Amino acid sequence: MRQETRLSLILDLLAEKGSVTVTELVEALEASSASIRRDLELLESQHLLSRTHGGAVAGGLAYELPLRYRGGRNKEEKQRIAAVAATRVGEGPLSLGLTGGTTTTEVARALVNHKGLTIVTNALNIASELALRPNLKLIVTGGTARSESYELVGPLAEASLEGMNLDLAFVGVDGISADVGLSTHHEVEAHTNRVLIERTRRVIVVADGSKVGHKAFARICPPSGVSELITDASADADALQQLENAGIKVTLA
Amino acid sequence: MRQETRLSLILDLLAEKGSVTVTELVEALEASSASIRRDLELLESQHLLSRTHGGAVAGGLAYELPLRYRGGRNKEEKQRIAAVAATRVGEGPLSLGLTGGTTTTEVARALVNHKGLTIVTNALNIASELALRPNLKLIVTGGTARSESYELVGPLAEASLEGMNLDLAFVGVDGISADVGLSTHHEVEAHTNRVLIERTRRVIVVADGSKVGHKAFARICPPSGVSELITDASADADALQQLENAGIKVTLA
DNA sequence: TACAAAACGATCATAAACATGCAATATGAA
DNA sequence: TTCATATTGCATGTTTATGATCGTTTTGTA
């Protein structure tokens, strides 16, 4: 097995379980203990975990799953959602906001061939992917980077958004329901996303079915701020009905 | 098969799978491993992927590992410069600025083990690499992304910097000389870097020897704004002497 | 504290992957 | 067609990753 694969899998296991043992990794990755130790040493030098005797524990990002891990799940659904989302974006001069998240990242990828777009984002991973596309104008908000989500948040991010007026925004969330509205796990992230939504004429939420009807810790905004939800067929039917009653157009990808 | 065809197929495979191996590509594209390696090298130079041993991973993707610890050819000087630069940074609460550039990127890598640092940068690639580190506080300026340099520039970037006061900054340049001072190829980049320098108490220029005595198109600031230059032994001796006469401490890494 | 088992780091030989120089081939312009 | 340039594949020596061995350190238990 290749080193890069091993490193990824070790981080996956760590994200899932919080700690791993060398013996466990030797079996799971079919590598020698020497290689496992070398891998752990490397990851520790990058501050991605802390070594213990017999294994390692997650360093810093234990409770919220890192973005890379969540990215693997439901990738096909997210790509279908993103493909539908891209059809909502016309050609021509248009200012478009993108918040962080794996689904919005797929939306960004679906938009790389559009022309004349100005894309505003507070997601570092999206910014990195779009930065070298000459056909797009990319504006990044400032802010403090959150290692768990790769989002730029806080007062600087919000101040950056103050002067902008966006035609359309795709927003990723951890939960959307008719009574609470949009919600996410982190309160500062929620506040920053709310500012972006307030500066946007038309807001479309992109979220896979598992988020529908769910309520996460921090509320972003009530359902009234949202024009449309694009999700997949695994979403709970009752929750979708309630969202439609609340005036949100629902599209299944 | 034509090179152009290979390049797009490689990118297609990467987009689909996240990572590829050289062996895999040799079979799929029916080309020699030498050609595949040349292709990967080319794509890496355009920030479209990151090479690993045995293959490559999608570049700019936040949820793949920052595996760029592997050194290229001429990176040795830059790494030595970066190692010296890191010794100028003490432990403890300290606010540190980093502009874009390959040398400053090496400085960022040399700083990942420091604790208590607040790092402010307008370079997207540096931000992506540092965002994962829980031991650092990372603040990204806003701004418009330049695809050539991965830097965030313009009024938004400058407004982001207005409220900050930095203890120390490492600045990358395209040219440094005693009469003109610091210069770079792009005027907007120059202006943004100038604002960062104005907000900083102590400015250290990091540049390999080929930049010393050189004058690029756009002037950033006069030599008086700079405390120290860290470069390598290939720098022109006369130019170094003039810089020292202008009050800049010169260190050869 | 003493002891045994497990885990650890260091070292080494092997094998895979790597960069590079060079000759042959393919491509595009005159 | 003919020449100039660029690209390709092979062969070379070099670097890097890996797994086994061995002596040392840590951990858990009596």
Short mmCIF file of N, CA and C in Angstrom, two decimals, chain B residues 81-142:
data_model
loop_
_atom_site.label_atom_id
_atom_site.label_comp_id
_atom_site.label_asym_id
_atom_site.label_seq_id
_atom_site.Cartn_x
_atom_site.Cartn_y
_atom_site.Cartn_z
N ILE B 81 17.42 29.31 3.63
CA ILE B 81 17.01 30.66 3.98
C ILE B 81 15.87 30.61 4.99
N ALA B 82 14.91 29.70 4.74
CA ALA B 82 13.75 29.61 5.62
C ALA B 82 14.17 29.17 7.02
N ALA B 83 15.14 28.26 7.09
CA ALA B 83 15.58 27.79 8.40
C ALA B 83 16.19 28.93 9.21
N VAL B 84 16.97 29.77 8.53
CA VAL B 84 17.53 30.93 9.23
C VAL B 84 16.42 31.88 9.64
N ALA B 85 15.48 32.10 8.73
CA ALA B 85 14.37 33.00 9.02
C ALA B 85 13.62 32.56 10.27
N ALA B 86 13.43 31.24 10.39
CA ALA B 86 12.66 30.73 11.53
C ALA B 86 13.35 31.05 12.86
N THR B 87 14.68 31.17 12.84
CA THR B 87 15.37 31.49 14.09
C THR B 87 15.13 32.93 14.53
N ARG B 88 14.59 33.75 13.65
CA ARG B 88 14.28 35.13 14.03
C ARG B 88 12.95 35.24 14.76
N VAL B 89 12.22 34.13 14.80
CA VAL B 89 10.90 34.13 15.42
C VAL B 89 11.00 33.46 16.77
N GLY B 90 10.76 34.23 17.84
CA GLY B 90 10.78 33.64 19.17
C GLY B 90 9.49 32.92 19.46
N GLU B 91 9.50 32.19 20.59
CA GLU B 91 8.24 31.58 21.02
C GLU B 91 7.37 32.65 21.68
N GLY B 92 6.16 32.28 21.95
CA GLY B 92 5.31 33.20 22.69
C GLY B 92 4.40 33.99 21.78
N PRO B 93 3.52 34.79 22.38
CA PRO B 93 2.54 35.53 21.59
C PRO B 93 3.25 36.52 20.67
N LEU B 94 2.98 36.39 19.41
CA LEU B 94 3.68 37.20 18.42
C LEU B 94 2.81 37.21 17.18
N SER B 95 2.69 38.38 16.57
CA SER B 95 1.92 38.44 15.32
C SER B 95 2.89 38.56 14.16
N LEU B 96 2.69 37.71 13.18
CA LEU B 96 3.67 37.52 12.13
C LEU B 96 2.99 37.60 10.76
N GLY B 97 3.55 38.40 9.87
CA GLY B 97 2.99 38.51 8.52
C GLY B 97 3.82 37.73 7.51
N LEU B 98 3.14 37.15 6.53
CA LEU B 98 3.83 36.43 5.45
C LEU B 98 3.20 36.84 4.12
N THR B 99 3.99 37.34 3.20
CA THR B 99 3.47 37.62 1.87
C THR B 99 3.63 36.36 1.01
N GLY B 100 3.20 36.46 -0.24
CA GLY B 100 3.27 35.29 -1.11
C GLY B 100 4.67 35.06 -1.66
N GLY B 101 4.85 33.89 -2.26
CA GLY B 101 6.13 33.58 -2.88
C GLY B 101 6.64 32.22 -2.44
N THR B 102 7.53 31.64 -3.22
CA THR B 102 8.00 30.31 -2.88
C THR B 102 8.89 30.32 -1.64
N THR B 103 9.68 31.39 -1.49
CA THR B 103 10.57 31.42 -0.32
C THR B 103 9.76 31.61 0.96
N THR B 104 8.77 32.50 0.92
CA THR B 104 7.95 32.68 2.12
C THR B 104 7.15 31.41 2.43
N THR B 105 6.82 30.65 1.39
CA THR B 105 6.13 29.39 1.64
C THR B 105 7.02 28.44 2.42
N GLU B 106 8.30 28.43 2.08
CA GLU B 106 9.23 27.61 2.85
C GLU B 106 9.35 28.12 4.28
N VAL B 107 9.31 29.42 4.45
CA VAL B 107 9.35 29.97 5.81
C VAL B 107 8.14 29.48 6.59
N ALA B 108 6.98 29.50 5.95
CA ALA B 108 5.77 29.02 6.63
C ALA B 108 5.95 27.58 7.08
N ARG B 109 6.52 26.76 6.21
CA ARG B 109 6.72 25.35 6.57
C ARG B 109 7.70 25.21 7.73
N ALA B 110 8.67 26.13 7.78
CA ALA B 110 9.66 26.06 8.85
C ALA B 110 9.07 26.51 10.19
N LEU B 111 7.89 27.09 10.16
CA LEU B 111 7.31 27.65 11.38
C LEU B 111 6.22 26.78 11.99
N VAL B 112 5.93 25.63 11.37
CA VAL B 112 4.76 24.88 11.82
C VAL B 112 4.89 24.35 13.23
N ASN B 113 6.10 24.31 13.76
CA ASN B 113 6.26 23.78 15.11
C ASN B 113 6.24 24.87 16.18
N HIS B 114 6.19 26.11 15.77
CA HIS B 114 6.15 27.18 16.76
C HIS B 114 4.78 27.21 17.45
N LYS B 115 4.80 27.69 18.67
CA LYS B 115 3.54 27.78 19.41
C LYS B 115 3.22 29.24 19.70
N GLY B 116 1.96 29.54 19.80
CA GLY B 116 1.54 30.87 20.21
C GLY B 116 1.65 31.92 19.12
N LEU B 117 1.92 31.51 17.90
CA LEU B 117 2.03 32.47 16.82
C LEU B 117 0.65 32.80 16.23
N THR B 118 0.47 34.08 15.89
CA THR B 118 -0.65 34.47 15.05
C THR B 118 -0.07 34.83 13.69
N ILE B 119 -0.43 34.06 12.69
CA ILE B 119 0.14 34.28 11.37
C ILE B 119 -0.90 34.94 10.46
N VAL B 120 -0.51 36.05 9.87
CA VAL B 120 -1.37 36.77 8.94
C VAL B 120 -0.78 36.63 7.54
N THR B 121 -1.58 36.18 6.59
CA THR B 121 -1.03 36.03 5.25
C THR B 121 -2.06 36.38 4.19
N ASN B 122 -1.56 36.83 3.05
CA ASN B 122 -2.44 37.04 1.90
C ASN B 122 -2.12 36.03 0.80
N ALA B 123 -1.40 34.98 1.15
CA ALA B 123 -1.04 33.95 0.16
C ALA B 123 -1.93 32.73 0.36
N LEU B 124 -2.70 32.40 -0.67
CA LEU B 124 -3.65 31.30 -0.55
C LEU B 124 -2.96 29.97 -0.30
N ASN B 125 -1.82 29.74 -0.95
CA ASN B 125 -1.18 28.43 -0.77
C ASN B 125 -0.66 28.28 0.66
N ILE B 126 -0.12 29.36 1.22
CA ILE B 126 0.34 29.30 2.61
C ILE B 126 -0.84 29.07 3.53
N ALA B 127 -1.93 29.77 3.28
CA ALA B 127 -3.12 29.61 4.12
C ALA B 127 -3.59 28.16 4.10
N SER B 128 -3.61 27.55 2.91
CA SER B 128 -4.08 26.17 2.82
C SER B 128 -3.19 25.23 3.62
N GLU B 129 -1.90 25.50 3.59
CA GLU B 129 -1.00 24.59 4.29
C GLU B 129 -1.08 24.76 5.80
N LEU B 130 -1.31 25.98 6.25
CA LEU B 130 -1.28 26.23 7.69
C LEU B 130 -2.63 26.06 8.35
N ALA B 131 -3.70 26.03 7.56
CA ALA B 131 -5.03 26.04 8.16
C ALA B 131 -5.27 24.84 9.06
N LEU B 132 -4.65 23.73 8.74
CA LEU B 132 -4.88 22.51 9.52
C LEU B 132 -4.21 22.52 10.89
N ARG B 133 -3.23 23.39 11.07
CA ARG B 133 -2.42 23.29 12.29
C ARG B 133 -3.13 23.89 13.48
N PRO B 134 -3.47 23.06 14.45
CA PRO B 134 -4.17 23.61 15.62
C PRO B 134 -3.27 24.44 16.52
N ASN B 135 -1.97 24.35 16.34
CA ASN B 135 -1.08 25.11 17.22
C ASN B 135 -0.83 26.53 16.74
N LEU B 136 -1.37 26.88 15.60
CA LEU B 136 -1.19 28.23 15.07
C LEU B 136 -2.54 28.91 14.90
N LYS B 137 -2.56 30.21 15.13
CA LYS B 137 -3.75 30.97 14.77
C LYS B 137 -3.51 31.59 13.40
N LEU B 138 -4.38 31.31 12.49
CA LEU B 138 -4.18 31.76 11.12
C LEU B 138 -5.24 32.76 10.72
N ILE B 139 -4.78 33.92 10.27
CA ILE B 139 -5.70 34.94 9.76
C ILE B 139 -5.36 35.21 8.31
N VAL B 140 -6.38 35.17 7.47
CA VAL B 140 -6.18 35.39 6.05
C VAL B 140 -6.77 36.74 5.69
N THR B 141 -6.02 37.53 4.94
CA THR B 141 -6.59 38.79 4.47
C THR B 141 -7.60 38.46 3.38
N GLY B 142 -8.54 39.32 3.18
CA GLY B 142 -9.43 39.14 2.04
C GLY B 142 -8.73 39.59 0.79
#
